[in-house]
Coordinates of C-alpha atoms in Angstrom, one line a residue:
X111 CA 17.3 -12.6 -17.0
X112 CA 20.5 -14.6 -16.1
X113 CA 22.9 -11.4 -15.5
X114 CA 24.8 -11.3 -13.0
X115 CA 25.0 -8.3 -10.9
X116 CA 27.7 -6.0 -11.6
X117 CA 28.2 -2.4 -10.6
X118 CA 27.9 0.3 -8.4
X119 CA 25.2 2.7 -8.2
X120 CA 28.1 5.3 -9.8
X121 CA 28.8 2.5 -12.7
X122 CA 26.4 4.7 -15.2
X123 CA 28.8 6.6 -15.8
X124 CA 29.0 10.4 -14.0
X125 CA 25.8 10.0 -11.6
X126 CA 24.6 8.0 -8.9
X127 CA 21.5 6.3 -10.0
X128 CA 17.8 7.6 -10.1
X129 CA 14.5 6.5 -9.8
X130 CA 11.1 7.5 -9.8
X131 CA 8.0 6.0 -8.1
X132 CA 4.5 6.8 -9.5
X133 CA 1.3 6.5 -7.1
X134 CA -1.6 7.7 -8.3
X135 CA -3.3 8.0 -5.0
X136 CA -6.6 8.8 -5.2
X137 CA -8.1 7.9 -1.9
X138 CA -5.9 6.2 1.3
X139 CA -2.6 6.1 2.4
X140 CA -1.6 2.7 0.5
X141 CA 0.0 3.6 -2.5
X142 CA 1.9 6.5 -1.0
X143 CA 3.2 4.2 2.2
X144 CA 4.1 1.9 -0.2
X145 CA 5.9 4.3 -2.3
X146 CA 7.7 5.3 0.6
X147 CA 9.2 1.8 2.0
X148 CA 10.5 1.1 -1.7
X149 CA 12.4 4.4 -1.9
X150 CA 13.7 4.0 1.1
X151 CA 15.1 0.4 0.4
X152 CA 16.4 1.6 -2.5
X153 CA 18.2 4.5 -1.3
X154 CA 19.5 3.3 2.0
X155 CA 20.8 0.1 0.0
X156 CA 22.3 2.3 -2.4
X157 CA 20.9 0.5 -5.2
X158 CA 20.4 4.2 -6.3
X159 CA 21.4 7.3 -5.0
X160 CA 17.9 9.3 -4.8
X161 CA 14.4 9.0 -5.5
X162 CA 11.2 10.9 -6.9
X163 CA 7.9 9.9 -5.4
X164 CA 5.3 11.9 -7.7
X165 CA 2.3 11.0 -6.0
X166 CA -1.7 12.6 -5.9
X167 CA -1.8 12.0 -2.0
X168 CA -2.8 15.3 0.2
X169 CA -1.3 14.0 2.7
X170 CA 1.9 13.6 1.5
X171 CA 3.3 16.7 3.4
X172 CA 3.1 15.6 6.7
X173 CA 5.0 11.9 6.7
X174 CA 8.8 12.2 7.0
X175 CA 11.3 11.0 4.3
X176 CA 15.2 10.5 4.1
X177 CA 17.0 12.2 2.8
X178 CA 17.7 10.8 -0.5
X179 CA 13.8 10.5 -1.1
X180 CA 11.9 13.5 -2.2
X181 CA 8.3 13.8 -3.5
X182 CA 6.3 15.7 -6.3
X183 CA 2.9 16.9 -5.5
X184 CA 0.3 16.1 -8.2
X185 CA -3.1 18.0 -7.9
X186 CA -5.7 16.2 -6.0
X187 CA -8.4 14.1 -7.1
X188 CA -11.4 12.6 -5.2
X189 CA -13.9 10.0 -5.8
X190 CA -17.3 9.9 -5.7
X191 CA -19.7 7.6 -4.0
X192 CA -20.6 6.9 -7.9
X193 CA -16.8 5.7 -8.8
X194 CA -16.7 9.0 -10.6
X195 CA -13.7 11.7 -9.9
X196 CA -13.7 15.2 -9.6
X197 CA -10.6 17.6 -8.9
X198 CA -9.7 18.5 -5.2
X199 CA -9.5 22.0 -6.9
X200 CA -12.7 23.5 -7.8
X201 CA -11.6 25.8 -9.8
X202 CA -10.5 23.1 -12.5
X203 CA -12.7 20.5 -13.9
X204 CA -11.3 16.7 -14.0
X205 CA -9.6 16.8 -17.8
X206 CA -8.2 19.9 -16.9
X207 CA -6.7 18.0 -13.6
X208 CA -5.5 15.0 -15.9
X209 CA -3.7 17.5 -18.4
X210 CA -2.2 19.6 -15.0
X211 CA -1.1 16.2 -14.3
X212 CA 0.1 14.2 -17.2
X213 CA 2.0 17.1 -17.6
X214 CA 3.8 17.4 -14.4
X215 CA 4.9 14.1 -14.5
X216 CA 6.4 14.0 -17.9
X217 CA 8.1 17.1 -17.6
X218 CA 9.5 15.6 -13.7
X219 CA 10.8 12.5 -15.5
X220 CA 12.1 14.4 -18.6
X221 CA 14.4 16.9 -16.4
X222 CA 15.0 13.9 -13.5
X223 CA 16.2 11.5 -16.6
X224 CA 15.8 8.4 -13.9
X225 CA 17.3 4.6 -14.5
X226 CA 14.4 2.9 -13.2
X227 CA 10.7 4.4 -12.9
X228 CA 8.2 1.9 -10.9
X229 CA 5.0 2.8 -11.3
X230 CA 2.5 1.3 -8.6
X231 CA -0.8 -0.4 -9.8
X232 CA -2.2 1.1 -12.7
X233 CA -0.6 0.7 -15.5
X234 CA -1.9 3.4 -17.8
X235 CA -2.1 5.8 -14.5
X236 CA -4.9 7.7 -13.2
X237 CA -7.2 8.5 -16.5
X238 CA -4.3 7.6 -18.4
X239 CA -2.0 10.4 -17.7
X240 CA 1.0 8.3 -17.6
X241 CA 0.6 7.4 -21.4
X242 CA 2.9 10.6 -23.0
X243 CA 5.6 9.6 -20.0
X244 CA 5.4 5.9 -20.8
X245 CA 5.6 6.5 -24.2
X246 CA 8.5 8.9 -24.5
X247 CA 10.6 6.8 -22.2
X248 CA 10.2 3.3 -24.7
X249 CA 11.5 5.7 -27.2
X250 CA 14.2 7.0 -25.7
X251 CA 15.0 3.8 -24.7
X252 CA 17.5 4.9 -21.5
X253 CA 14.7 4.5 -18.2
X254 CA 13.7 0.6 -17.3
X255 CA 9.8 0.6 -16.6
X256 CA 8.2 -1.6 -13.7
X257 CA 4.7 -2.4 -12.4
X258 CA 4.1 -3.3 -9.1
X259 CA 1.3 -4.8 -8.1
X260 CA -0.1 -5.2 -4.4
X261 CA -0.5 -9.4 -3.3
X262 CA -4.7 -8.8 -4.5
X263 CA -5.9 -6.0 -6.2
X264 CA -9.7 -7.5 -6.6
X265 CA -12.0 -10.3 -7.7
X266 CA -10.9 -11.6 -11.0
X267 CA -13.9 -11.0 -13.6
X268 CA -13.8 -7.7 -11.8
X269 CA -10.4 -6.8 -12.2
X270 CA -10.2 -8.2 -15.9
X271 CA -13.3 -6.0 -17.2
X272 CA -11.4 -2.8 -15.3
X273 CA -7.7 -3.3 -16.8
X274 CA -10.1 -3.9 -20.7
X275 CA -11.5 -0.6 -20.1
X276 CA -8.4 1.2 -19.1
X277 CA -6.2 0.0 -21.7
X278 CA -3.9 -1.8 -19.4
X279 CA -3.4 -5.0 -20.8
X280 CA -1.8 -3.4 -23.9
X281 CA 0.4 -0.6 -21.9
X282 CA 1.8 -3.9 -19.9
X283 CA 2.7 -5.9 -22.7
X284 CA 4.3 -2.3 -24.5
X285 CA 5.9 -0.8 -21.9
X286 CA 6.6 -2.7 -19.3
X287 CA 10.1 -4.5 -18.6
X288 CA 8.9 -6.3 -15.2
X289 CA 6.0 -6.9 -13.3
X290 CA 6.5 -6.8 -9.4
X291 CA 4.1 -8.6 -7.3
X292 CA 4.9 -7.5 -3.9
X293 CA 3.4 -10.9 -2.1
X294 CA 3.8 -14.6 -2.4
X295 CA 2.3 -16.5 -5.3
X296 CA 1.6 -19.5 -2.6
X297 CA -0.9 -16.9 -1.2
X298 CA -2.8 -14.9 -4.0
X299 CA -2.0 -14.5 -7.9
X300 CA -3.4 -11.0 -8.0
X301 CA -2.9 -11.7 -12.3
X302 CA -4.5 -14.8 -12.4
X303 CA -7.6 -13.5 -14.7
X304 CA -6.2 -11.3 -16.3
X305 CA -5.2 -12.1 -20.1
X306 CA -1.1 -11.4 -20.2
X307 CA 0.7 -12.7 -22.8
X308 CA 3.2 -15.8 -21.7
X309 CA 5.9 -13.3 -22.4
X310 CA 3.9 -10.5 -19.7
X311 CA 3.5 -13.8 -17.1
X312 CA 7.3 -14.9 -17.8
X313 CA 8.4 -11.0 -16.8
X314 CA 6.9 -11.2 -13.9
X315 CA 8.9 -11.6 -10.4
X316 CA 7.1 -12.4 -6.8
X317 CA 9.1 -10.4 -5.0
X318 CA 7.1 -11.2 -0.7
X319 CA 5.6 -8.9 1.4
X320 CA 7.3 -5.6 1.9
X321 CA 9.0 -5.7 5.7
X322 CA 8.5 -2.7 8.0
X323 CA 10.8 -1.2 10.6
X324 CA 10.7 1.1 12.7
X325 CA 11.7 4.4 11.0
X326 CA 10.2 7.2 13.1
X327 CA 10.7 5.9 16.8
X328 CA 7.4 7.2 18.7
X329 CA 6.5 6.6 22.5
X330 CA 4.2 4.4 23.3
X331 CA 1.5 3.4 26.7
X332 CA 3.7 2.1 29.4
X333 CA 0.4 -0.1 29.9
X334 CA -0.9 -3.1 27.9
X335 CA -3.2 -1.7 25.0
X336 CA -4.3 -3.0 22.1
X337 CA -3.9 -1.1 18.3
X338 CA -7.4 0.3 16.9
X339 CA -6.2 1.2 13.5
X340 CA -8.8 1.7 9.9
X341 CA -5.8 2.9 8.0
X342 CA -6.3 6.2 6.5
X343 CA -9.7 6.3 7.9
X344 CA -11.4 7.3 4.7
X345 CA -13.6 3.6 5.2
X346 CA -13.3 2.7 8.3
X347 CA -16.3 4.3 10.1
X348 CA -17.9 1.2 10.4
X349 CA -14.6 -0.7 12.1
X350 CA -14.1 2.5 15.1
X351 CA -17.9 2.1 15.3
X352 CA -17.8 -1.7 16.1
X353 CA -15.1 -1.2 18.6
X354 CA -16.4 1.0 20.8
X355 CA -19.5 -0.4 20.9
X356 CA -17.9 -3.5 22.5
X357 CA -16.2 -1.4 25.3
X358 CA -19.9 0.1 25.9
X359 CA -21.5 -2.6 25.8
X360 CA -19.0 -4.6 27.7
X361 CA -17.5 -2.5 31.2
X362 CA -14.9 -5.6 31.7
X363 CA -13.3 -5.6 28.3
X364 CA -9.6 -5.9 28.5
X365 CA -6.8 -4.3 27.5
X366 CA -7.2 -1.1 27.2
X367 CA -7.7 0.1 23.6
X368 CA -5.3 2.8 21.5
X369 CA -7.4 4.0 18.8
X370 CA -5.8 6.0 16.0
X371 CA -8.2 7.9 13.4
X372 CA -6.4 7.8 10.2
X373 CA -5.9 11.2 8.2
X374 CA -9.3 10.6 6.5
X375 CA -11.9 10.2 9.3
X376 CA -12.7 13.6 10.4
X377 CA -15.3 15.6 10.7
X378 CA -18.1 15.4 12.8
X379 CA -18.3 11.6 11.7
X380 CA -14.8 11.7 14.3
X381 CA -16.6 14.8 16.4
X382 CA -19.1 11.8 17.3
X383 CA -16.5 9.3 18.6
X384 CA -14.7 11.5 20.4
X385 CA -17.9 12.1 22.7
X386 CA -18.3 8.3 23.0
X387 CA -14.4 7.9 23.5
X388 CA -14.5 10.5 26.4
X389 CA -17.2 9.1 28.2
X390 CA -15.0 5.3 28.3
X391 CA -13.2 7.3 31.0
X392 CA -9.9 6.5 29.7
X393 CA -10.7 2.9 28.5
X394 CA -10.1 3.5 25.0
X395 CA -7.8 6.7 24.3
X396 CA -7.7 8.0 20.6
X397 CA -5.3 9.8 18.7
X398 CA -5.5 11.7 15.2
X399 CA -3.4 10.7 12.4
X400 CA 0.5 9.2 13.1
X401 CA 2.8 9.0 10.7
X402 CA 4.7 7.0 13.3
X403 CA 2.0 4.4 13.8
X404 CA 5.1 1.6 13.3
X405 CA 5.9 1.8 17.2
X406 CA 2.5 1.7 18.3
X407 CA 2.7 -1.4 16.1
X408 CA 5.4 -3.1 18.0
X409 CA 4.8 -1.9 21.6
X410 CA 0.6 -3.3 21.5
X411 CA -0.9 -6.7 22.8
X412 CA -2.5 -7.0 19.2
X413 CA -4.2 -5.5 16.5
X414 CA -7.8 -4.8 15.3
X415 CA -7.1 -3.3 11.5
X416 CA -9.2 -3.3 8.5
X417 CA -7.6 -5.2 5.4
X418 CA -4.9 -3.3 3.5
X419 CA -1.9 -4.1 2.5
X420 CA 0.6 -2.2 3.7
X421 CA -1.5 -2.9 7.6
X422 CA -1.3 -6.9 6.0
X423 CA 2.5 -6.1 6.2
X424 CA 2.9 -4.5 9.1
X425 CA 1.4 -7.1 11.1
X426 CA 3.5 -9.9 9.3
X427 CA 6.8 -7.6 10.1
X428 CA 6.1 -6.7 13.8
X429 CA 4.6 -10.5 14.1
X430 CA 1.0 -9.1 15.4
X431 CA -1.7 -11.3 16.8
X432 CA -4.5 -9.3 14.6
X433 CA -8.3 -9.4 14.3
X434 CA -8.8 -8.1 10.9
X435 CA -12.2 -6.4 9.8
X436 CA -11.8 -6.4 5.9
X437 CA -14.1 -3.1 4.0
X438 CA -15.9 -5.4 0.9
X439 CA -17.1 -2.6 -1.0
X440 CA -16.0 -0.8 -3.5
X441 CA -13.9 -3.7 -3.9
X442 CA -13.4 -7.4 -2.4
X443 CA -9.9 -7.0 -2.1
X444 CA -9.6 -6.8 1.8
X445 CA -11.7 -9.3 2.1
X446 CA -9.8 -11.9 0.0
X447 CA -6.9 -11.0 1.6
X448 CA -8.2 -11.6 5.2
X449 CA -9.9 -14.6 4.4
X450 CA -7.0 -16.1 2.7
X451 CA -4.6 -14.8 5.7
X452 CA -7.0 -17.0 7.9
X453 CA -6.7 -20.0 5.5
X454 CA -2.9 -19.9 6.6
X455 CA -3.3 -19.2 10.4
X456 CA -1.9 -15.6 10.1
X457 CA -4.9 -13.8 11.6
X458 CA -8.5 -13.8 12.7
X459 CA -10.9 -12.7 10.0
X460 CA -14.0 -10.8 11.5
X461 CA -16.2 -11.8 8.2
X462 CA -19.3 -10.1 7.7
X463 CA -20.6 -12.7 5.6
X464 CA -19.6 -15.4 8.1
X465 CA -19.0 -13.9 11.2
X466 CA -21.7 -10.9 11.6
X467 CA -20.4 -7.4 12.7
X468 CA -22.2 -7.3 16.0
X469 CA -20.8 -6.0 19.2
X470 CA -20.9 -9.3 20.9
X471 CA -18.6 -10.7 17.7
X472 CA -15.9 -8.0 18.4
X473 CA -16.1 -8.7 22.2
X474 CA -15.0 -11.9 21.8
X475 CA -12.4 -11.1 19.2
X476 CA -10.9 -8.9 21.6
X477 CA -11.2 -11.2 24.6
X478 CA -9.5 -14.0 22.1
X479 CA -6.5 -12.0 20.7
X480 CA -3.6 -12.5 23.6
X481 CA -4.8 -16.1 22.7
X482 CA -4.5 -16.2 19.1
X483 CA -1.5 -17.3 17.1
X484 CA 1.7 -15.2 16.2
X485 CA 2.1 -14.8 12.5
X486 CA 5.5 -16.2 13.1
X487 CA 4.1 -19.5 14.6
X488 CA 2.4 -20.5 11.0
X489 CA 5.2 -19.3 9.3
X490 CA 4.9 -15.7 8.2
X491 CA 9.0 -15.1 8.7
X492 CA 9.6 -16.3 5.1
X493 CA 7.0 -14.4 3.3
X494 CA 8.8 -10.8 4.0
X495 CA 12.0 -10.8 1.4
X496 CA 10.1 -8.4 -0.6
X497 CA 12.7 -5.4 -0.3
X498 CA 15.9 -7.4 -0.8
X499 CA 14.2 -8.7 -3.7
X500 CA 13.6 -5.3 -5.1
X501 CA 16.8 -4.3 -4.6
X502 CA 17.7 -7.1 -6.6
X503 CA 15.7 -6.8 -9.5
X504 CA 16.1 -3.4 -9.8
X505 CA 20.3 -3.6 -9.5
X506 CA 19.9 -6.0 -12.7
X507 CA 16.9 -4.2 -14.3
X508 CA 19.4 -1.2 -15.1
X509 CA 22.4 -3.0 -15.4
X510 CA 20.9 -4.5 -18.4
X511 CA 20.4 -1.1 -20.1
X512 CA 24.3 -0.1 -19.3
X513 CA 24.9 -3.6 -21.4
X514 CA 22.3 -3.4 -23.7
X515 CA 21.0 -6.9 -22.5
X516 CA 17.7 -6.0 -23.1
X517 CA 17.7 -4.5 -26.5

């Protein structure tokens, strides 16, 4: 992969350069946040002129993106406590949704014609509907393919017996020009069981951890608070739960907490807190869903977050003191994550397994968070190149396929 980088995003020829990003989002905000950094890098480094997200999230609608960067609906999915999916749409049963899909996204990248389509996570796509797309693409020959991969995506036995089932150890080896991890290898080899080829493992590029700025500026409490934040909410019941029970059980506990829900906790599951919240006369104020959580990010004392990555990242880019309080089902990923984040002195882990989720156990992570570490004091600055390193990659992915380099 020695080429040098040479070009413009105009050099193809007539057109500024394109490319597509494919999250199948089924549940959370991850994949789509994700989605939405890259094609921002992209674009505003001109590394390509505009972007596709084609993404399954329904929440896609209400976050803001520039203007280079626009996004493709697919029809909804949801999964079930069994790990089975049904469609968001009950008029439609769950091939029907696949075909409704699979179909959208090959016709998309057909018309689009992009230079560079990064598909995040699963290789094959949700139920396998990126198959048709990946396929006609390797024939054509024109569109470099990439999978990236988040720093863990789950225990390894685990992971390995999923990507068998799926098919997604052969669509990597047949499709795939690169593999992005988007983390450090010192850290966590999200690959490590799974059974790539040399060739597959010698493709693939450890880009960091994806920086976050501010793009939205927000205001934020003039007074100290801390940042009460389970992501998209869909899991994090238990987290908001914790929390507030160490403001109840403790009237002394300081600072002041800012609590935001998360697009998925609603309901009266969020009816509930809100009674509880209210009677902390003004202790703990709560807000619904923000796409402009990044200032609320900055402007707080510290953070209590469950373990995702793209929260992993923010707290690494706005150098967070953080307590994190990692989910451990369906999947051990957060939890391998946080407890590996601990290893290197980035954050506190409040471990289940170790720790005990009690009240008293959050108390004192609270009172001990304007004590803790920076992530910048054990070194955290040089694990965030991931976006220059995309643009890299991707400026000498598709100059290869102006020069053939890759044939």
């Amino acid at each position: 992969m020695g080429h040098s980088v040479t070009g413009t995003p105009d050099c193809a020829g007539t057109r500024p350069r394109r490319v597509v990003l494919y999250s199948h989002d089924t549940f959370g905000l991850g994949h789509l946040r994700r989605s939405r950094a890259l094609a921002s890098a992209l674009t505003e480094s001109r590394t390509v002129g505009s972007a596709i997200i084609l993404t399954g999230s329904p929440v896609a609608g209400r976050f803001t993106f520039p203007d280079t960067v626009d996004h493709v609906r697919l029809p909804g999915v949801k999964k079930l406590a069994d790990g089975s999916y049904v469609s968001q749409n009950s008029g439609m049963d769950i091939e029907a949704t696949t075909a409704l899909r699979a179909g959208l996204i090959e016709s998309t990248v057909t018309q689009y014609e992009p230079d560079l389509l990064i598909v995040d996570k699963e290789p094959t796509g949700f139920r396998g509907e990126l198959l048709p797309t990946l396929e006609q693409l390797s024939r054509k020959g024109h569109t470099r393919i990439v999978l990236g991969l988040r720093d863990v995506l789950d225990e390894a036995e685990v992971l390995a017996t999923e990507w068998a089932r799926k098919g997604a150890i052969e669509a990597t080896e047949a499709f795939y020009d690169e593999l992005w991890v988007y983390g450090m290898r010192s850290v966590y080899d999200p690959t490590e069981g799974l059974p790539l080829s040399p060739s597959a493992r010698g493709r693939t590029v450890w880009t960091g951890y994806l920086r976050r700025s501010i793009i939205d500026p927000a205001d934020v409490p003039d007074t100290p608070y801390i940042l009460v934040t389970p992501g998209g909410g869909g899991d994090g019941e238990a987290m908001v739960d914790l929390v507030l029970k160490a403001y109840e059980t403790d009237p002394d506990l300081a600072p002041h907490a800012v609590l935001v829900y998360g697009p998925f906790l609603s309901g009266d599951t969020r009816d509930a807190f809100e009674a509880r919240v209210a009677s902390l006369n003004g202790r703990v104020t709560a807000t619904g869903f923000d796409s402009r959580i990044e200032s609320l990010f900055a402007g707080a004392q510290g953070v209590i977050c469950m373990g995702g990555y793209n929260t992993f990242c923010e707290l690494l880019s706005f150098d967070q003191r953080a307590v994190i309080v990692p989910r451990t089902k369906p999947r051990l990923e957060q939890w391998i994550r946080a407890n590996r984040a601990e290893e290197l002195g980035l954050v506190r882990n409040l471990d289940q397994f170790r720790d005990g989720l009690t009240p008293e156990a959050m108390i004192a992570a609270i009172r001990g968070l304007p004590h803790q570490k920076r992530p910048s004091e054990a070194g955290a600055n040089g694990l965030l190149d991931g976006l220059d390193v995309v643009n890299q990659r991707a400026r000498l992915l598709m100059d290869q396929s102006l020069s053939n380099a890759a044939e």
